[in-house]
Amino acid sequence: MLNIVLFGPPGAGKGTQSQKIIDHYNLTHIATGDLFRKHMGEGTELGNQAKQYMDAGQLVPDDLVIGMVDHELNESNNTDGPPRGGIIFDGFPRTIPQARALDDFLESKGTSITCMIALEVPDKELKKRILERGKVSGRSDDQEEEKIDIRLMVYRKTTLPVADYYKKQGKFSSVNGVGSIEDIFERIKTEIEKFI
Ligand code: AMP
């Protein structure tokens, strides 16, 4: 199994690169932001609970995130489709307790994270990209500069330590996330290949 954590701040290009990695390595996609937006769109209890945090640019509490990911992982095991070669985690884990919960879950299934690949993009470029995306995505958290600043601050304070968690396990690698989509994908593939 190839289990990848694609890491980086909001606007780093995780969603775009995830799609390319999924196609290349035949992986299942677990993107917690997308899953929350789906719940919100369907008006589920979980969606309603997550909405206030997402709208404010804050992280959704760990118990809600971990419960949702556990559920998705069990579901992805039970689908009838052709078996996949592993999982790519996009926007998860974003806190140390989430990283620990993920390790425990994968261990219980006899597998583990292969590597974390981090996309490095300067803050100025991130803000520009998020505001551009906001024009078409309709995401409320992509519209205002103030909210984007909060998200970048939360990333630095709470999420960045997750990189150290994987560094300690010898599973961390980073790539320059500025350039063409294809060039960045080539950089990511080169790093992934070092772990398999
Ligand atoms: P994203 O689409 O990954 O940028 O996520 C959008 C928003 O969803 C974030 O700003 C958080 O409010 C929430 N979210 C997504 N993933 C997580 C996570 N792993 N932990 C906590 N909150 C999350």
Coordinates of N, CA and C and ligand atoms in Angstrom, one line a residue:
M1 N 0.8 -1.2 0.0 CA 0.0 0.0 0.0 C 0.9 1.3 0.0
L2 N 0.5 2.2 -0.8 CA 1.2 3.5 -0.9 C 0.3 4.5 -0.2
N3 N 0.6 4.9 1.0 CA -0.3 5.9 1.7 C 0.5 7.2 1.9
I4 N 0.0 8.2 1.2 CA 0.7 9.5 1.1 C -0.1 10.6 1.9
V5 N 0.6 11.4 2.6 CA 0.0 12.7 3.2 C 0.6 13.8 2.3
L6 N -0.3 14.5 1.6 CA 0.1 15.7 0.8 C -0.2 16.9 1.7
F7 N 0.9 17.6 2.0 CA 0.9 18.6 3.1 C 1.2 20.0 2.5
G8 N 0.7 21.0 3.1 CA 1.1 22.3 2.7 C 0.0 23.3 3.1
P9 N 0.3 24.6 3.1 CA -0.7 25.6 3.5 C -1.9 25.7 2.6
P10 N -2.9 26.4 3.0 CA -4.1 26.6 2.1 C -3.5 27.3 0.8
G11 N -4.0 26.8 -0.4 CA -3.6 27.5 -1.6 C -2.3 26.9 -2.2
A12 N -1.7 25.9 -1.5 CA -0.4 25.4 -2.0 C -0.6 24.5 -3.3
G13 N -1.8 24.1 -3.6 CA -2.0 23.3 -4.8 C -2.2 21.8 -4.4
K14 N -2.6 21.5 -3.2 CA -2.8 20.1 -2.8 C -3.9 19.4 -3.6
G15 N -5.0 20.1 -3.8 CA -6.1 19.5 -4.5 C -5.7 19.1 -6.0
T16 N -5.1 20.1 -6.6 CA -4.7 19.9 -8.0 C -3.7 18.7 -8.1
Q17 N -2.7 18.8 -7.3 CA -1.6 17.7 -7.4 C -2.2 16.4 -6.9
S18 N -3.1 16.4 -5.9 CA -3.7 15.1 -5.5 C -4.3 14.4 -6.7
Q19 N -5.0 15.1 -7.5 CA -5.7 14.4 -8.7 C -4.6 13.7 -9.6
K20 N -3.5 14.4 -9.8 CA -2.5 13.8 -10.6 C -1.8 12.6 -10.0
I21 N -1.6 12.7 -8.7 CA -1.0 11.6 -7.9 C -1.9 10.4 -7.9
I22 N -3.2 10.7 -7.7 CA -4.3 9.6 -7.7 C -4.3 8.8 -9.0
D23 N -4.3 9.6 -10.1 CA -4.3 8.9 -11.4 C -3.1 8.1 -11.7
H24 N -1.9 8.7 -11.3 CA -0.7 8.0 -11.6 C -0.5 6.7 -10.7
Y25 N -0.8 6.8 -9.4 CA -0.6 5.7 -8.5 C -1.8 4.9 -8.2
N26 N -3.0 5.2 -8.8 CA -4.2 4.5 -8.5 C -4.6 4.5 -7.0
L27 N -4.8 5.7 -6.5 CA -5.0 5.9 -5.0 C -6.5 6.3 -4.7
T28 N -6.9 6.1 -3.5 CA -8.2 6.6 -3.0 C -7.9 8.0 -2.4
H29 N -8.8 8.9 -2.6 CA -8.6 10.3 -2.2 C -9.4 10.6 -0.9
I30 N -8.7 11.0 0.1 CA -9.4 11.5 1.3 C -9.0 12.9 1.5
A31 N -10.0 13.8 1.2 CA -9.7 15.3 1.3 C -10.7 15.8 2.3
T32 N -10.3 16.1 3.5 CA -11.2 16.4 4.6 C -12.0 17.7 4.3
G33 N -11.4 18.7 3.7 CA -12.1 19.9 3.3 C -13.2 19.6 2.4
D34 N -13.0 18.8 1.4 CA -14.0 18.4 0.4 C -15.1 17.7 1.1
L35 N -14.8 16.8 2.0 CA -15.8 16.0 2.7 C -16.7 16.9 3.6
F36 N -16.0 17.9 4.3 CA -16.9 18.8 5.1 C -17.8 19.6 4.2
R37 N -17.3 20.1 3.0 CA -18.1 20.8 2.1 C -19.3 20.0 1.6
K38 N -19.0 18.7 1.4 CA -20.1 17.8 0.9 C -21.2 17.7 2.0
H39 N -20.7 17.5 3.2 CA -21.6 17.4 4.4 C -22.5 18.7 4.5
M40 N -21.8 19.8 4.3 CA -22.5 21.1 4.4 C -23.5 21.2 3.3
G41 N -23.2 20.8 2.1 CA -24.1 20.9 1.0 C -25.3 20.0 1.2
E42 N -25.1 18.9 1.9 CA -26.2 17.9 2.1 C -27.0 18.3 3.4
G43 N -26.4 19.3 4.1 CA -27.1 19.8 5.4 C -27.1 18.7 6.5
T44 N -26.1 17.9 6.5 CA -26.0 16.9 7.6 C -25.7 17.6 8.9
E45 N -25.9 16.9 10.0 CA -25.5 17.4 11.4 C -24.0 17.7 11.4
L46 N -23.2 16.9 10.9 CA -21.7 17.1 10.9 C -21.4 18.4 10.1
G47 N -22.1 18.5 8.9 CA -21.9 19.7 8.1 C -22.2 21.0 8.8
N48 N -23.3 20.9 9.5 CA -23.8 22.1 10.3 C -22.8 22.4 11.4
Q49 N -22.2 21.4 12.0 CA -21.3 21.6 13.1 C -20.0 22.2 12.6
A50 N -19.5 21.7 11.4 CA -18.3 22.1 10.8 C -18.3 23.5 10.3
K51 N -19.5 23.9 9.8 CA -19.7 25.2 9.1 C -19.1 26.4 9.8
Q52 N -19.5 26.5 11.1 CA -19.1 27.7 11.9 C -17.6 27.9 11.9
Y53 N -16.9 26.7 12.0 CA -15.4 26.8 12.1 C -14.8 27.1 10.7
M54 N -15.3 26.5 9.7 CA -14.8 26.7 8.3 C -15.0 28.1 7.9
D55 N -16.2 28.7 8.2 CA -16.5 30.0 7.8 C -15.6 31.0 8.5
A56 N -15.1 30.7 9.7 CA -14.3 31.6 10.5 C -12.8 31.4 10.1
G57 N -12.5 30.4 9.3 CA -11.1 30.1 8.9 C -10.4 29.3 10.0
Q58 N -11.1 28.8 11.0 CA -10.5 28.0 12.1 C -10.6 26.5 11.7
L59 N -9.9 25.7 12.5 CA -9.9 24.2 12.3 C -11.2 23.6 12.9
V60 N -11.7 22.6 12.3 CA -12.9 21.9 12.9 C -12.3 21.0 14.0
P61 N -13.0 20.9 15.2 CA -12.4 20.1 16.3 C -12.0 18.7 15.9
D62 N -10.9 18.2 16.5 CA -10.3 17.0 16.2 C -11.3 15.8 16.2
D63 N -12.2 15.8 17.2 CA -13.0 14.6 17.3 C -14.0 14.5 16.1
L64 N -14.4 15.6 15.6 CA -15.3 15.6 14.4 C -14.5 15.1 13.2
V65 N -13.3 15.6 13.1 CA -12.5 15.3 11.9 C -12.1 13.8 11.9
I66 N -11.7 13.4 13.1 CA -11.2 12.0 13.2 C -12.4 11.0 13.0
G67 N -13.5 11.3 13.5 CA -14.7 10.5 13.4 C -15.1 10.4 11.9
M68 N -15.0 11.5 11.2 CA -15.4 11.5 9.8 C -14.4 10.7 8.9
V69 N -13.1 10.8 9.2 CA -12.1 10.1 8.5 C -12.2 8.6 8.8
D70 N -12.4 8.2 10.0 CA -12.5 6.8 10.3 C -13.7 6.2 9.5
H71 N -14.8 6.9 9.5 CA -15.9 6.5 8.7 C -15.6 6.3 7.2
E72 N -14.9 7.3 6.7 CA -14.5 7.3 5.2 C -13.6 6.1 4.9
L73 N -12.6 5.9 5.8 CA -11.7 4.8 5.6 C -12.4 3.5 5.7
N74 N -13.3 3.3 6.6 CA -14.0 2.0 6.6 C -14.9 1.9 5.4
E75 N -15.5 3.0 4.9 CA -16.3 2.9 3.7 C -15.4 2.5 2.5
S76 N -14.2 3.2 2.4 CA -13.4 2.9 1.2 C -13.0 1.5 1.2
N77 N -12.9 0.8 2.3 CA -12.6 -0.6 2.4 C -13.7 -1.5 1.8
N78 N -15.0 -0.9 1.9 CA -16.1 -1.7 1.6 C -16.7 -1.5 0.2
T79 N -16.1 -0.6 -0.6 CA -16.6 -0.3 -1.9 C -16.4 -1.5 -2.9
D80 N -17.3 -1.6 -3.9 CA -17.2 -2.7 -4.8 C -16.2 -2.5 -5.9
G81 N -15.7 -1.3 -6.1 CA -14.8 -1.0 -7.2 C -13.5 -1.7 -7.2
P82 N -12.7 -1.6 -8.2 CA -11.4 -2.3 -8.2 C -10.6 -1.8 -7.1
P83 N -9.7 -2.7 -6.5 CA -8.9 -2.3 -5.4 C -8.0 -1.2 -5.7
R84 N -7.7 -0.3 -4.8 CA -6.8 0.8 -5.1 C -5.4 0.5 -4.4
G85 N -4.4 1.2 -4.9 CA -3.1 0.9 -4.4 C -2.7 1.6 -3.1
G86 N -3.6 2.4 -2.6 CA -3.4 3.1 -1.3 C -4.2 4.3 -1.2
I87 N -3.8 5.2 -0.3 CA -4.7 6.4 0.0 C -3.8 7.6 -0.1
I88 N -4.4 8.7 -0.6 CA -3.7 10.0 -0.5 C -4.6 10.9 0.5
F89 N -3.9 11.4 1.5 CA -4.6 12.2 2.5 C -4.3 13.7 2.1
D90 N -5.3 14.5 1.9 CA -5.2 15.8 1.4 C -5.9 16.8 2.4
G91 N -5.1 17.6 3.1 CA -5.7 18.5 4.1 C -5.9 17.8 5.4
F92 N -5.3 16.6 5.6 CA -5.4 15.8 6.8 C -4.1 14.9 6.9
P93 N -3.5 14.8 8.1 CA -3.8 15.4 9.4 C -3.3 16.8 9.4
R94 N -4.1 17.7 10.2 CA -3.7 19.1 10.3 C -3.3 19.4 11.8
T95 N -3.4 18.4 12.7 CA -3.0 18.6 14.1 C -2.2 17.3 14.5
I96 N -1.5 17.4 15.6 CA -0.7 16.2 16.1 C -1.7 15.1 16.5
P97 N -2.8 15.4 17.3 CA -3.7 14.3 17.6 C -4.3 13.6 16.4
Q98 N -4.6 14.4 15.3 CA -5.1 13.8 14.1 C -4.0 12.8 13.5
A99 N -2.7 13.2 13.5 CA -1.7 12.4 13.0 C -1.6 11.1 13.8
R100 N -1.7 11.2 15.1 CA -1.6 10.0 16.0 C -2.8 9.1 15.7
A101 N -4.0 9.7 15.5 CA -5.2 8.9 15.3 C -5.0 8.1 13.9
L102 N -4.5 8.8 13.0 CA -4.3 8.2 11.6 C -3.3 7.0 11.7
D103 N -2.2 7.3 12.4 CA -1.2 6.2 12.6 C -1.9 5.0 13.3
D104 N -2.7 5.2 14.3 CA -3.3 4.1 15.0 C -4.3 3.4 14.1
F105 N -5.1 4.2 13.3 CA -6.0 3.5 12.5 C -5.3 2.6 11.4
L106 N -4.3 3.2 10.8 CA -3.6 2.4 9.7 C -2.9 1.2 10.3
E107 N -2.4 1.4 11.5 CA -1.7 0.2 12.2 C -2.7 -0.9 12.4
S108 N -4.0 -0.5 12.8 CA -5.0 -1.5 13.1 C -5.4 -2.3 11.8
K109 N -5.1 -1.7 10.7 CA -5.4 -2.3 9.4 C -4.1 -2.9 8.8
G110 N -3.0 -2.9 9.6 CA -1.8 -3.6 9.1 C -1.0 -2.8 8.1
T111 N -1.3 -1.5 8.1 CA -0.5 -0.7 7.1 C 0.0 0.6 7.8
S112 N 0.6 1.5 7.0 CA 1.1 2.8 7.6 C 1.3 3.8 6.6
I113 N 1.6 5.1 7.0 CA 1.9 6.1 6.1 C 3.3 5.9 5.5
T114 N 3.3 6.0 4.1 CA 4.6 5.8 3.4 C 5.4 7.0 3.5
C115 N 4.8 8.2 3.2 CA 5.6 9.4 3.3 C 4.6 10.6 3.3
M116 N 5.2 11.8 3.8 CA 4.5 13.1 3.7 C 5.3 13.9 2.7
I117 N 4.6 14.4 1.7 CA 5.2 15.4 0.8 C 4.6 16.7 1.0
A118 N 5.5 17.7 1.3 CA 5.0 19.1 1.6 C 5.3 20.0 0.4
L119 N 4.3 20.8 0.1 CA 4.4 21.8 -1.0 C 4.8 23.1 -0.4
E120 N 5.9 23.6 -0.8 CA 6.4 24.9 -0.3 C 6.1 26.1 -1.2
V121 N 5.3 27.0 -0.7 CA 4.9 28.2 -1.5 C 4.9 29.4 -0.6
P122 N 5.5 30.5 -1.1 CA 5.6 31.7 -0.3 C 4.2 32.3 0.0
D123 N 4.0 32.9 1.2 CA 2.7 33.5 1.6 C 2.1 34.4 0.6
K124 N 2.9 35.3 0.0 CA 2.3 36.2 -1.0 C 1.6 35.5 -2.1
E125 N 2.3 34.5 -2.6 CA 1.8 33.7 -3.7 C 0.5 32.9 -3.3
L126 N 0.5 32.4 -2.0 CA -0.6 31.7 -1.5 C -1.9 32.6 -1.5
K127 N -1.7 33.8 -1.0 CA -2.8 34.7 -0.9 C -3.4 35.0 -2.3
K128 N -2.5 35.2 -3.2 CA -2.9 35.6 -4.6 C -3.7 34.4 -5.2
R129 N -3.2 33.2 -5.0 CA -3.9 32.0 -5.5 C -5.3 31.8 -4.9
I130 N -5.4 32.0 -3.5 CA -6.6 31.7 -2.8 C -7.7 32.8 -3.3
L131 N -7.3 34.0 -3.4 CA -8.2 35.1 -3.8 C -8.7 34.8 -5.3
E132 N -7.8 34.3 -6.1 CA -8.2 33.9 -7.5 C -9.2 32.8 -7.5
R133 N -8.9 31.8 -6.6 CA -9.8 30.6 -6.5 C -11.1 31.0 -6.0
G134 N -11.1 32.0 -5.1 CA -12.4 32.5 -4.5 C -13.4 33.0 -5.5
K135 N -12.8 33.6 -6.6 CA -13.7 34.2 -7.6 C -14.5 33.1 -8.3
V136 N -14.0 31.9 -8.4 CA -14.8 30.8 -9.0 C -15.3 29.8 -8.1
S137 N -14.7 29.5 -6.9 CA -15.1 28.4 -6.0 C -16.3 28.8 -5.3
G138 N -16.6 30.1 -5.0 CA -17.7 30.5 -4.2 C -17.5 30.2 -2.7
R139 N -16.3 29.7 -2.4 CA -16.0 29.4 -1.0 C -15.9 30.6 -0.1
S140 N -16.7 30.7 0.9 CA -16.7 31.9 1.8 C -15.3 32.1 2.4
D141 N -14.6 31.0 2.7 CA -13.3 31.2 3.3 C -12.2 31.6 2.3
D142 N -12.5 31.7 1.0 CA -11.5 32.1 0.0 C -11.7 33.5 -0.4
Q143 N -12.7 34.2 0.2 CA -13.0 35.6 -0.3 C -12.3 36.7 0.3
E144 N -12.2 36.7 1.7 CA -11.7 37.9 2.4 C -10.3 37.7 2.8
E145 N -9.5 38.7 2.6 CA -8.1 38.6 3.0 C -7.9 38.4 4.5
E146 N -8.8 38.9 5.3 CA -8.7 38.8 6.7 C -8.8 37.3 7.1
K147 N -9.7 36.6 6.5 CA -9.9 35.2 6.8 C -8.8 34.3 6.3
I148 N -8.2 34.7 5.1 CA -7.1 34.0 4.6 C -5.9 34.1 5.5
D149 N -5.7 35.3 6.1 CA -4.7 35.5 7.1 C -4.8 34.6 8.3
I150 N -6.1 34.5 8.8 CA -6.4 33.6 9.9 C -6.0 32.2 9.5
R151 N -6.4 31.7 8.4 CA -6.1 30.3 7.9 C -4.5 30.1 7.9
L152 N -3.8 31.1 7.4 CA -2.4 30.9 7.3 C -1.7 30.9 8.7
M153 N -2.3 31.7 9.6 CA -1.8 31.7 10.9 C -2.0 30.4 11.6
V154 N -3.3 29.9 11.5 CA -3.6 28.6 12.1 C -2.7 27.5 11.5
Y155 N -2.4 27.6 10.2 CA -1.5 26.6 9.6 C -0.1 26.6 10.3
R156 N 0.4 27.9 10.4 CA 1.8 28.0 11.0 C 1.8 27.5 12.4
K157 N 0.8 27.8 13.2 CA 0.8 27.5 14.6 C 0.4 26.1 14.9
T158 N -0.6 25.6 14.3 CA -1.2 24.3 14.7 C -0.8 23.1 13.7
T159 N -0.7 23.5 12.5 CA -0.5 22.4 11.5 C 0.9 22.1 11.1
L160 N 1.8 23.2 11.1 CA 3.2 23.0 10.8 C 3.9 22.0 11.6
P161 N 3.6 21.9 13.0 CA 4.2 20.9 13.8 C 4.0 19.4 13.3
V162 N 2.9 19.2 12.5 CA 2.7 17.9 12.0 C 3.8 17.4 11.1
A163 N 4.5 18.4 10.4 CA 5.6 18.0 9.6 C 6.7 17.4 10.4
D164 N 7.0 18.0 11.6 CA 8.0 17.4 12.5 C 7.7 16.0 13.0
Y165 N 6.4 15.8 13.1 CA 5.9 14.4 13.5 C 6.4 13.4 12.5
Y166 N 6.3 13.7 11.2 CA 6.7 12.8 10.2 C 8.2 12.8 9.9
K167 N 8.8 14.0 10.2 CA 10.3 14.1 10.1 C 10.9 13.1 11.1
K168 N 10.4 13.1 12.3 CA 10.9 12.2 13.3 C 10.8 10.7 12.9
Q169 N 9.8 10.4 12.0 CA 9.6 9.0 11.5 C 10.4 8.8 10.3
G170 N 11.2 9.8 9.8 CA 12.0 9.7 8.6 C 11.1 9.6 7.3
K171 N 9.9 10.2 7.4 CA 9.0 10.0 6.3 C 8.7 11.4 5.5
F172 N 9.4 12.4 5.9 CA 9.1 13.7 5.4 C 10.0 14.2 4.2
S173 N 9.3 14.8 3.2 CA 10.1 15.4 2.1 C 9.3 16.6 1.6
S174 N 10.0 17.6 1.1 CA 9.3 18.8 0.6 C 9.7 19.1 -0.8
V175 N 8.8 19.8 -1.5 CA 9.2 20.2 -2.9 C 8.8 21.7 -3.1
N176 N 9.4 22.3 -4.0 CA 9.0 23.7 -4.4 C 7.7 23.6 -5.1
G177 N 6.7 24.3 -4.5 CA 5.3 24.3 -5.1 C 5.0 25.4 -6.0
V178 N 6.1 26.1 -6.5 CA 5.9 27.2 -7.5 C 6.4 26.7 -8.8
G179 N 5.6 26.9 -9.9 CA 6.0 26.5 -11.2 C 4.8 25.9 -11.9
S180 N 5.0 25.2 -13.0 CA 3.8 24.7 -13.8 C 3.3 23.4 -13.0
I181 N 2.1 23.1 -13.3 CA 1.5 21.9 -12.6 C 2.3 20.7 -12.9
E182 N 2.7 20.6 -14.2 CA 3.5 19.4 -14.6 C 4.8 19.3 -13.9
D183 N 5.5 20.5 -13.9 CA 6.9 20.5 -13.2 C 6.7 20.1 -11.7
I184 N 5.7 20.6 -11.1 CA 5.6 20.4 -9.6 C 5.3 18.9 -9.5
F185 N 4.4 18.3 -10.3 CA 4.1 16.9 -10.3 C 5.3 16.0 -10.4
E186 N 6.2 16.4 -11.4 CA 7.5 15.7 -11.6 C 8.3 15.7 -10.3
R187 N 8.3 16.9 -9.6 CA 9.1 17.0 -8.4 C 8.5 16.0 -7.3
I188 N 7.2 16.0 -7.2 CA 6.5 15.2 -6.2 C 6.8 13.7 -6.5
K189 N 6.7 13.3 -7.8 CA 6.9 11.9 -8.1 C 8.3 11.5 -7.7
T190 N 9.3 12.4 -8.0 CA 10.7 12.0 -7.7 C 10.8 11.8 -6.2
E191 N 10.2 12.6 -5.4 CA 10.2 12.4 -3.9 C 9.5 11.1 -3.5
I192 N 8.3 10.9 -4.0 CA 7.6 9.7 -3.7 C 8.4 8.4 -4.0
E193 N 9.0 8.4 -5.2 CA 9.8 7.2 -5.6 C 10.9 6.9 -4.6
K194 N 11.4 7.9 -3.9 CA 12.5 7.6 -2.9 C 12.0 6.8 -1.7
F195 N 10.7 6.8 -1.5 CA 10.1 6.0 -0.4 C 9.5 4.7 -0.7
I196 N 9.5 4.4 -2.1 CA 8.9 3.1 -2.4 C 9.9 2.2 -3.2
Ligands
AMP1 P1 -9.4 22.8 2.9 O1 -10.4 22.6 1.8 O2 -8.5 21.7 3.1 O3 -8.6 24.2 2.7 O4 -10.2 23.0 4.2 C1 -11.2 24.0 4.4 C2 -11.5 24.1 5.9 O5 -12.1 22.9 6.3 C3 -10.4 24.4 6.8 O6 -10.1 25.8 6.9 C4 -11.0 23.9 8.1 O7 -11.9 24.7 8.7 C5 -11.7 22.6 7.7 N1 -10.8 21.4 7.7 C6 -10.4 20.7 6.6 N2 -9.6 19.7 7.0 C7 -9.5 19.8 8.3 C8 -8.7 19.1 9.3 N3 -7.9 18.0 8.9 N4 -8.8 19.5 10.6 C9 -9.5 20.5 10.9 N5 -10.2 21.3 10.1 C10 -10.2 20.9 8.8

